[in-house]
Amino acid sequence: MPKACNHNREPSLNEDTKPLGRSSDRRRRVLVAGGAGFLGSHLCDRLITLGNEVICVDSLLTGSVKNIDHLFDSGNFHFIQHDVIDPIKIEVDEIYNLACAASPPRYQNDPVHTTKTCVIGAINLLNLAVSCNAKIFQASTSEVYGDPQVHPQPESYWGNVNSFGPRACYDEGKRCAETLFFDYHARHGVDTRIARIFNTYGPRMSPQDGRVVSNFIVQALHGDDITIYGDGLQTRSFCYIDDLIDGVLRLMNVSEAPAGPVNLGNPVEFNLRELAELVLDLTGSPSRFVQRPLPVDDPRQRRPDIALAERLLDWRPGVSLQEGLQRTVAHFERELSQRRTAPLDMAEAVS
Ligand code: UDP
């Protein structure tokens, strides 16, 4: 097991921290917080394939051991069930912080815990980065732009976020985490990388997490009604998981750390009716649309400006929505043939 890091207390702002005896001849030891979740498990896959030792830390609140089961055979993969709101002491070279429920029904289920995960979780992992002299990645979010009044959203846009609503626990938590990353870099010299991740989809999304792509596919495969919230004309831009992970790794590995957050997402924008039509086409489902109330503070439009990622990381998504949905539908067909499950409605999930 990994050995403990010198991390019994929060470092003072002037403290001179030292790396803890890492040798250059061994493989990199990488901690992935939230590693059993949808994004995190795909990241663990890629890090193992690249020859790293991976320590997956996850509370299993929304993640699942099923997502990482296949990695134990590699011999380089460890799993620790742990909630990042409690400090963690492990010697690592790199840290990826993806620990937080990301689906609106899930993060609204226990909003105070969501804020703690974003804020205290970030502090604990940043303190670990200081103790270990480790580089650290933060999974930030397009939610920092709120219901944006600038379209598409460049990193320079400060956003339009309601601090006093059901999405605030996540939006403000993630904004505060960015602030913490800024200050730990400025005050402790931590090498920080921040991606603002836009809607991402693909295999291993939980069929029950209530997000639009998983809901529509599961509803279509069951022949159930497709739940359109509001008029369905609100837009999102959907990035396939493999493209996203490629961007995350490029951001973590680019030699010169970008000065601030970098948007990662697919810049092709769809409204939700278009998404639903595409899912019906791909599944051949007879499902019909039903309208449900629009959740409070649901952003009207969202599309990343990815000029910065293109320039700094030479990155651009390559998988079209049609192609990515085909792969995702195939995943859910396999899942659902193994177990009968029902999509989670926003109203049910938060009640
Ligand atoms: N949505 C919907 N039907 C669903 C689930 C979500 O119409 O069954 C809408 C939701 O109101 C939002 C968009 O789809 O406008 C994306 O929602 P999601 O929960 O996937 O993520 P968000 O981008 O809002 O964080």
CSV table of C-alpha atoms in Angstrom, one decimal, residues 24 39 205 239 280 347:
chain,number,residue,atom,x,y,z
A,24,SER,CA,12.6,8.9,-10.3
A,39,LEU,CA,-15.5,10.4,-15.5
A,205,MET,CA,-23.1,6.8,-16.9
A,239,CYS,CA,-18.8,15.7,-25.3
A,280,LEU,CA,-35.4,7.8,-30.8
A,347,ALA,CA,-38.8,15.6,-9.3
